Amino acid sequence: MHIHRLEKIWLTFGMAMLVVFLLVLGLSAFTMGMDTPNSKHHAHSIDPAKVSETPPFDKPVLTPTGDGEYEAVMVAYAFGYSPETLEVPAGSTVHFAVTSSDVVHGFEIPGTNVNMMIVPGEANHVSHTFDKPGEYLILCNEYCGIGHQMMYTKLVVK
Ligand code: CUA
């Protein structure tokens, strides 16, 4: 009788452990399954082939966000940048968010500290305050193909 009861306890315990084990196994498989595709599709990831349908890059535009600040949503492609010409008043701070719809490009504004790599699949961010009026070149400094030398656009500071 006594032994029988003990056996029952152990059996119950064993079953409980099995359930816990299966739960942990299932849970880790679940989170791993979530993780692998997730690392490719986390908040900052964009399918380069679908840039034209991925907000905000579906509508590249320069938008005033108030207080002399601007947000420039841009797409780099072989071989140019969209939108083509940007214009802001002197003293403006521009927050650039740039992605590529094809290969790796550069995003350099000579005479400023703006110099970043535009990695396809990512929203690449940089900000700069343009105090001096003038025409600023935005150019590609990563070799990206035959039209690389001609890949640039302009930011006009008035
Ligand atoms: Cu784009 Cu070089």
GROMACS .gro file of N, CA and C and ligand atoms in nm, residues 77-79 81 104-106 140-145 148-149 151, ligand 1:
model
   50
   77TYR      N    1   1.958   5.463  -5.530
   77TYR     CA    2   1.947   5.356  -5.630
   77TYR      C    3   2.058   5.374  -5.732
   78ALA      N    4   2.080   5.274  -5.810
   78ALA     CA    5   2.179   5.285  -5.918
   78ALA      C    6   2.110   5.357  -6.035
   79PHE      N    7   2.136   5.485  -6.062
   79PHE     CA    8   2.243   5.564  -6.001
   79PHE      C    9   2.188   5.702  -5.967
   81TYR      N   10   1.953   5.951  -5.639
   81TYR     CA   11   1.881   5.959  -5.512
   81TYR      C   12   1.743   6.017  -5.538
  104VAL      N   13   2.468   4.837  -5.218
  104VAL     CA   14   2.523   4.930  -5.119
  104VAL      C   15   2.565   5.059  -5.190
  105HIS      N   16   2.522   5.171  -5.137
  105HIS     CA   17   2.563   5.301  -5.188
  105HIS      C   18   2.624   5.381  -5.075
  106GLY      N   19   2.680   5.497  -5.111
  106GLY     CA   20   2.732   5.587  -5.010
  106GLY      C   21   2.642   5.709  -4.999
  140CYS      N   22   2.764   5.962  -5.379
  140CYS     CA   23   2.787   5.821  -5.348
  140CYS      C   24   2.936   5.795  -5.344
  141ASN      N   25   2.986   5.743  -5.234
  141ASN     CA   26   3.129   5.716  -5.222
  141ASN      C   27   3.157   5.566  -5.205
  142GLU      N   28   3.058   5.486  -5.245
  142GLU     CA   29   3.079   5.340  -5.245
  142GLU      C   30   3.064   5.296  -5.390
  143TYR      N   31   3.164   5.227  -5.443
  143TYR     CA   32   3.153   5.185  -5.582
  143TYR      C   33   3.031   5.096  -5.599
  144CYS      N   34   2.943   5.136  -5.691
  144CYS     CA   35   2.817   5.063  -5.704
  144CYS      C   36   2.785   5.024  -5.846
  145GLY      N   37   2.879   5.047  -5.936
  145GLY     CA   38   2.854   5.008  -6.074
  145GLY      C   39   2.896   5.116  -6.172
  148HIS      N   40   2.843   5.490  -6.107
  148HIS     CA   41   2.882   5.536  -5.973
  148HIS      C   42   2.928   5.682  -5.970
  149GLN      N   43   3.015   5.719  -6.067
  149GLN     CA   44   3.070   5.854  -6.071
  149GLN      C   45   2.963   5.961  -6.086
  151MET      N   46   2.660   5.941  -5.962
  151MET     CA   47   2.556   5.926  -5.862
  151MET      C   48   2.570   6.034  -5.754
  159CUA    CU1   49   2.599   5.448  -5.569
  159CUA    CU2   50   2.833   5.451  -5.601
   0.00000   0.00000   0.00000
